[in-house]
């Protein structure tokens, strides 16, 4: 999993984790709902038999979703 924190710090950010999760869904990548003690973690659990091309595609979608969500935040 990936713990999502507020920019520039270590404070968990469950709202951003949820937004990334929704962005992945909108791009066709189904993820687990955010997990963790405060819902700040994005759980990644591909099947062990996932083909390499599908893994690369899902990685690209996750990267785009994070860029979309984080890109709108002042750093």
Tab-separated table of N, CA, C and O in Angstrom:
chain	number	residue	atom	x	y	z
A	1	UNK	N	0.820	-1.179	0.000
A	1	UNK	CA	0.000	0.000	0.000
A	1	UNK	C	0.871	1.253	0.000
A	1	UNK	O	2.073	1.201	0.214
A	2	UNK	N	0.202	2.354	-0.257
A	2	UNK	CA	0.865	3.654	-0.270
A	2	UNK	C	0.148	4.551	0.729
A	2	UNK	O	-1.065	4.750	0.612
A	3	UNK	N	0.876	5.062	1.700
A	3	UNK	CA	0.273	5.992	2.642
A	3	UNK	C	0.296	7.387	2.035
A	3	UNK	O	1.339	7.874	1.612
A	4	UNK	N	-0.857	8.014	2.002
A	4	UNK	CA	-0.990	9.355	1.434
A	4	UNK	C	-0.942	10.358	2.588
A	4	UNK	O	-1.684	10.236	3.559
A	5	UNK	N	-0.036	11.328	2.463
A	5	UNK	CA	0.119	12.346	3.511
A	5	UNK	C	-0.045	13.730	2.903
A	5	UNK	O	0.061	13.919	1.696
A	6	UNK	N	-0.314	14.686	3.759
A	6	UNK	CA	-0.453	16.068	3.308
A	6	UNK	C	0.888	16.551	2.753
A	6	UNK	O	1.941	16.178	3.261
A	7	UNK	N	0.856	17.372	1.698
A	7	UNK	CA	2.103	17.851	1.080
A	7	UNK	C	3.029	18.506	2.104
A	7	UNK	O	2.591	19.280	2.955
A	8	UNK	N	4.301	18.149	2.026
A	8	UNK	CA	5.319	18.757	2.870
A	8	UNK	C	5.356	18.248	4.294
A	8	UNK	O	6.045	18.822	5.127
A	9	UNK	N	4.636	17.188	4.593
A	9	UNK	CA	4.616	16.713	5.972
A	9	UNK	C	4.390	15.223	6.069
A	9	UNK	O	4.567	14.490	5.102
A	10	UNK	N	3.994	14.810	7.259
A	10	UNK	CA	3.752	13.392	7.523
A	10	UNK	C	2.345	13.154	8.068
A	10	UNK	O	2.049	12.090	8.573
A	11	UNK	N	1.481	14.166	7.946
A	11	UNK	CA	0.124	14.039	8.454
A	11	UNK	C	-0.706	13.270	7.432
A	11	UNK	O	-0.772	13.659	6.255
A	12	UNK	N	-1.347	12.162	7.852
A	12	UNK	CA	-2.162	11.379	6.919
A	12	UNK	C	-3.241	12.230	6.258
A	12	UNK	O	-3.798	13.141	6.864
A	13	UNK	N	-3.535	11.913	4.997
A	13	UNK	CA	-4.529	12.669	4.238
A	13	UNK	C	-5.537	11.709	3.599
A	13	UNK	O	-5.421	11.359	2.420
A	14	UNK	N	-6.535	11.278	4.382
A	14	UNK	CA	-7.519	10.330	3.840
A	14	UNK	C	-8.355	10.910	2.703
A	14	UNK	O	-8.758	10.181	1.800
A	15	UNK	N	-8.599	12.212	2.703
A	15	UNK	CA	-9.380	12.829	1.628
A	15	UNK	C	-8.645	12.694	0.291
A	15	UNK	O	-9.241	12.354	-0.727
A	16	UNK	N	-7.344	12.947	0.298
A	16	UNK	CA	-6.573	12.820	-0.934
A	16	UNK	C	-6.504	11.356	-1.377
A	16	UNK	O	-6.594	11.060	-2.566
A	17	UNK	N	-6.367	10.436	-0.429
A	17	UNK	CA	-6.351	9.010	-0.771
A	17	UNK	C	-7.654	8.624	-1.465
A	17	UNK	O	-7.646	7.906	-2.469
A	18	UNK	N	-8.767	9.129	-0.950
A	18	UNK	CA	-10.066	8.845	-1.558
A	18	UNK	C	-10.149	9.443	-2.964
A	18	UNK	O	-10.619	8.801	-3.901
A	19	UNK	N	-9.673	10.668	-3.130
A	19	UNK	CA	-9.707	11.329	-4.439
A	19	UNK	C	-8.851	10.576	-5.461
A	19	UNK	O	-9.232	10.459	-6.631
A	20	UNK	N	-7.703	10.071	-5.033
A	20	UNK	CA	-6.849	9.275	-5.929
A	20	UNK	C	-7.576	7.987	-6.309
A	20	UNK	O	-7.578	7.573	-7.473
A	21	UNK	N	-8.220	7.375	-5.335
A	21	UNK	CA	-8.968	6.143	-5.577
A	21	UNK	C	-10.068	6.383	-6.605
A	21	UNK	O	-10.240	5.604	-7.546
A	22	UNK	N	-10.812	7.469	-6.465
A	22	UNK	CA	-11.886	7.807	-7.406
A	22	UNK	C	-11.305	8.097	-8.789
A	22	UNK	O	-11.853	7.653	-9.808
A	23	UNK	N	-10.194	8.822	-8.848
A	23	UNK	CA	-9.559	9.127	-10.133
A	23	UNK	C	-9.134	7.842	-10.838
A	23	UNK	O	-9.300	7.721	-12.060
A	24	UNK	N	-8.605	6.887	-10.099
A	24	UNK	CA	-8.238	5.590	-10.694
A	24	UNK	C	-9.481	4.909	-11.266
A	24	UNK	O	-9.466	4.411	-12.393
A	25	UNK	N	-10.557	4.903	-10.489
A	25	UNK	CA	-11.803	4.284	-10.935
A	25	UNK	C	-12.310	4.934	-12.214
A	25	UNK	O	-12.722	4.254	-13.154
A	26	UNK	N	-12.271	6.254	-12.273
A	26	UNK	CA	-12.745	6.977	-13.447
A	26	UNK	C	-11.890	6.683	-14.680
A	26	UNK	O	-12.347	6.839	-15.810
A	27	UNK	N	-10.657	6.263	-14.459
A	27	UNK	CA	-9.756	5.923	-15.561
A	27	UNK	C	-9.769	4.428	-15.870
A	27	UNK	O	-8.986	3.942	-16.668
A	28	UNK	N	-10.646	3.672	-15.185
A	28	UNK	CA	-10.801	2.252	-15.474
A	28	UNK	C	-9.991	1.317	-14.604
A	28	UNK	O	-9.937	0.120	-14.877
A	29	UNK	N	-9.367	1.821	-13.553
A	29	UNK	CA	-8.571	0.979	-12.665
A	29	UNK	C	-9.304	0.836	-11.339
A	29	UNK	O	-9.498	1.810	-10.609
A	30	UNK	N	-9.738	-0.376	-11.032
A	30	UNK	CA	-10.469	-0.636	-9.799
A	30	UNK	C	-9.477	-0.906	-8.680
A	30	UNK	O	-8.632	-1.805	-8.779
A	31	UNK	N	-9.562	-0.093	-7.638
A	31	UNK	CA	-8.678	-0.227	-6.478
A	31	UNK	C	-9.528	-0.571	-5.272
A	31	UNK	O	-10.741	-0.415	-5.284
A	32	UNK	N	-8.877	-1.002	-4.197
A	32	UNK	CA	-9.569	-1.162	-2.931
A	32	UNK	C	-9.905	0.222	-2.399
A	32	UNK	O	-9.192	1.195	-2.671
A	33	UNK	N	-10.962	0.319	-1.629
A	33	UNK	CA	-11.263	1.583	-0.954
A	33	UNK	C	-10.072	1.910	-0.064
A	33	UNK	O	-9.372	1.003	0.406
A	34	UNK	N	-9.823	3.190	0.170
A	34	UNK	CA	-8.695	3.542	1.035
A	34	UNK	C	-8.779	2.807	2.377
A	34	UNK	O	-9.862	2.647	2.929
A	35	UNK	N	-7.642	2.341	2.841
A	35	UNK	CA	-7.555	1.564	4.080
A	35	UNK	C	-6.573	2.238	5.030
A	35	UNK	O	-6.038	3.298	4.732
A	36	UNK	N	-6.324	1.633	6.144
A	36	UNK	CA	-5.403	2.182	7.131
A	36	UNK	C	-6.181	2.682	8.330
A	36	UNK	O	-7.408	2.748	8.317
A	37	UNK	N	-5.470	3.066	9.351
A	37	UNK	CA	-6.125	3.485	10.590
A	37	UNK	C	-7.044	4.679	10.381
A	37	UNK	O	-8.055	4.816	11.052
A	38	UNK	N	-6.709	5.548	9.424
A	38	UNK	CA	-7.548	6.708	9.157
A	38	UNK	C	-8.045	6.754	7.724
A	38	UNK	O	-8.556	7.765	7.273
A	39	UNK	N	-7.876	5.662	6.977
A	39	UNK	CA	-8.286	5.633	5.579
A	39	UNK	C	-7.343	6.379	4.665
A	39	UNK	O	-7.725	6.836	3.599
A	40	UNK	N	-6.074	6.485	5.062
A	40	UNK	CA	-5.114	7.280	4.296
A	40	UNK	C	-4.223	6.444	3.381
A	40	UNK	O	-3.337	6.989	2.738
A	41	UNK	N	-4.462	5.159	3.299
A	41	UNK	CA	-3.605	4.290	2.487
A	41	UNK	C	-4.339	3.791	1.248
A	41	UNK	O	-5.505	3.425	1.305
A	42	UNK	N	-3.621	3.786	0.145
A	42	UNK	CA	-4.140	3.219	-1.097
A	42	UNK	C	-3.605	1.794	-1.173
A	42	UNK	O	-2.390	1.587	-1.191
A	43	UNK	N	-4.510	0.840	-1.187
A	43	UNK	CA	-4.117	-0.567	-1.189
A	43	UNK	C	-3.956	-1.058	-2.620
A	43	UNK	O	-4.856	-0.904	-3.442
A	44	UNK	N	-2.810	-1.624	-2.902
A	44	UNK	CA	-2.512	-2.164	-4.220
A	44	UNK	C	-2.388	-3.675	-4.064
A	44	UNK	O	-1.538	-4.155	-3.318
A	45	UNK	N	-3.255	-4.406	-4.772
A	45	UNK	CA	-3.252	-5.864	-4.622
A	45	UNK	C	-3.587	-6.547	-5.943
A	45	UNK	O	-4.650	-7.136	-6.093
A	46	UNK	N	-2.673	-6.450	-6.920
A	46	UNK	CA	-2.953	-7.136	-8.193
A	46	UNK	C	-2.865	-8.647	-7.989
A	46	UNK	O	-2.180	-9.118	-7.074
A	47	UNK	N	-3.558	-9.416	-8.818
A	47	UNK	CA	-3.433	-10.873	-8.707
A	47	UNK	C	-1.998	-11.293	-9.007
A	47	UNK	O	-1.292	-10.630	-9.773
A	48	UNK	N	-1.584	-12.372	-8.406
A	48	UNK	CA	-0.211	-12.851	-8.620
A	48	UNK	C	0.030	-13.276	-10.062
A	48	UNK	O	1.174	-13.362	-10.497
A	49	UNK	N	-1.039	-13.506	-10.804
A	49	UNK	CA	-0.906	-13.961	-12.193
A	49	UNK	C	-1.105	-12.837	-13.203
A	49	UNK	O	-1.323	-13.104	-14.383
A	50	UNK	N	-1.011	-11.593	-12.780
A	50	UNK	CA	-1.253	-10.469	-13.681
A	50	UNK	C	-0.182	-10.430	-14.774
A	50	UNK	O	1.013	-10.559	-14.491
A	51	UNK	N	-0.608	-10.291	-16.028
A	51	UNK	CA	0.376	-10.185	-17.111
A	51	UNK	C	1.161	-8.866	-16.985
A	51	UNK	O	0.637	-7.867	-16.486
A	52	UNK	N	2.383	-8.876	-17.440
A	52	UNK	CA	3.237	-7.696	-17.303
A	52	UNK	C	2.636	-6.465	-17.973
A	52	UNK	O	2.710	-5.365	-17.429
A	53	UNK	N	2.017	-6.633	-19.136
A	53	UNK	CA	1.444	-5.469	-19.813
A	53	UNK	C	0.289	-4.853	-19.014
A	53	UNK	O	0.144	-3.637	-18.954
A	54	UNK	N	-0.511	-5.683	-18.361
A	54	UNK	CA	-1.599	-5.176	-17.522
A	54	UNK	C	-1.045	-4.469	-16.283
A	54	UNK	O	-1.582	-3.448	-15.842
A	55	UNK	N	0.036	-5.000	-15.741
A	55	UNK	CA	0.679	-4.366	-14.584
A	55	UNK	C	1.233	-2.997	-14.966
A	55	UNK	O	1.036	-2.009	-14.251
A	56	UNK	N	1.885	-2.922	-16.110
A	56	UNK	CA	2.425	-1.634	-16.579
A	56	UNK	C	1.305	-0.627	-16.845
A	56	UNK	O	1.420	0.551	-16.515
A	57	UNK	N	0.218	-1.093	-17.435
A	57	UNK	CA	-0.911	-0.202	-17.706
A	57	UNK	C	-1.529	0.316	-16.411
A	57	UNK	O	-1.823	1.506	-16.291
A	58	UNK	N	-1.710	-0.552	-15.433
A	58	UNK	CA	-2.297	-0.121	-14.159
A	58	UNK	C	-1.366	0.849	-13.432
A	58	UNK	O	-1.824	1.809	-12.800
A	59	UNK	N	-0.074	0.629	-13.539
A	59	UNK	CA	0.892	1.554	-12.937
A	59	UNK	C	0.765	2.932	-13.582
A	59	UNK	O	0.784	3.963	-12.899
A	60	UNK	N	0.619	2.958	-14.908
A	60	UNK	CA	0.469	4.222	-15.635
A	60	UNK	C	-0.808	4.947	-15.207
A	60	UNK	O	-0.795	6.160	-14.997
A	61	UNK	N	-1.903	4.216	-15.065
A	61	UNK	CA	-3.168	4.817	-14.640
A	61	UNK	C	-3.041	5.385	-13.230
A	61	UNK	O	-3.493	6.506	-12.964
A	62	UNK	N	-2.425	4.634	-12.326
A	62	UNK	CA	-2.226	5.126	-10.956
A	62	UNK	C	-1.379	6.395	-10.968
A	62	UNK	O	-1.697	7.380	-10.296
A	63	UNK	N	-0.318	6.395	-11.757
A	63	UNK	CA	0.548	7.573	-11.852
A	63	UNK	C	-0.241	8.787	-12.372
A	63	UNK	O	-0.130	9.887	-11.827
A	64	UNK	N	-1.053	8.586	-13.402
A	64	UNK	CA	-1.866	9.676	-13.942
A	64	UNK	C	-2.874	10.184	-12.916
A	64	UNK	O	-3.076	11.390	-12.785
A	65	UNK	N	-3.498	9.266	-12.186
A	65	UNK	CA	-4.480	9.652	-11.174
A	65	UNK	C	-3.828	10.478	-10.065
A	65	UNK	O	-4.371	11.499	-9.647
A	66	UNK	N	-2.661	10.058	-9.625
A	66	UNK	CA	-1.946	10.816	-8.591
A	66	UNK	C	-1.574	12.190	-9.135
A	66	UNK	O	-1.765	13.205	-8.456
A	67	UNK	N	-1.065	12.241	-10.348
A	67	UNK	CA	-0.717	13.535	-10.954
A	67	UNK	C	-1.932	14.453	-11.056
A	67	UNK	O	-1.851	15.644	-10.782
A	68	UNK	N	-3.082	13.872	-11.449
A	68	UNK	CA	-4.309	14.667	-11.564
A	68	UNK	C	-4.714	15.260	-10.214
A	68	UNK	O	-5.067	16.428	-10.128
A	69	UNK	N	-4.672	14.441	-9.174
A	69	UNK	CA	-5.122	14.873	-7.848
A	69	UNK	C	-4.098	15.806	-7.197
A	69	UNK	O	-4.430	16.885	-6.719
A	70	UNK	N	-2.844	15.410	-7.202
A	70	UNK	CA	-1.807	16.194	-6.538
A	70	UNK	C	-1.463	17.448	-7.342
A	70	UNK	O	-1.104	18.478	-6.780
A	71	UNK	N	-1.617	17.395	-8.647
A	71	UNK	CA	-1.308	18.526	-9.496
A	71	UNK	C	-2.141	19.755	-9.197
A	71	UNK	O	-1.727	20.879	-9.472
A	72	UNK	N	-3.310	19.559	-8.613
A	72	UNK	CA	-4.171	20.681	-8.292
A	72	UNK	C	-3.915	21.298	-6.939
A	72	UNK	O	-4.639	22.175	-6.496
A	73	UNK	N	-2.847	20.871	-6.274
A	73	UNK	CA	-2.543	21.346	-4.925
A	73	UNK	C	-1.343	22.284	-4.989
A	73	UNK	O	-0.338	21.988	-5.638
A	74	UNK	N	-1.432	23.409	-4.304
A	74	UNK	CA	-0.270	24.296	-4.202
A	74	UNK	C	0.779	23.630	-3.342
A	74	UNK	O	0.494	23.171	-2.257
A	75	UNK	N	1.982	23.613	-3.851
A	75	UNK	CA	3.060	22.946	-3.101
A	75	UNK	C	3.939	23.955	-2.444
A	75	UNK	O	4.093	25.034	-2.764
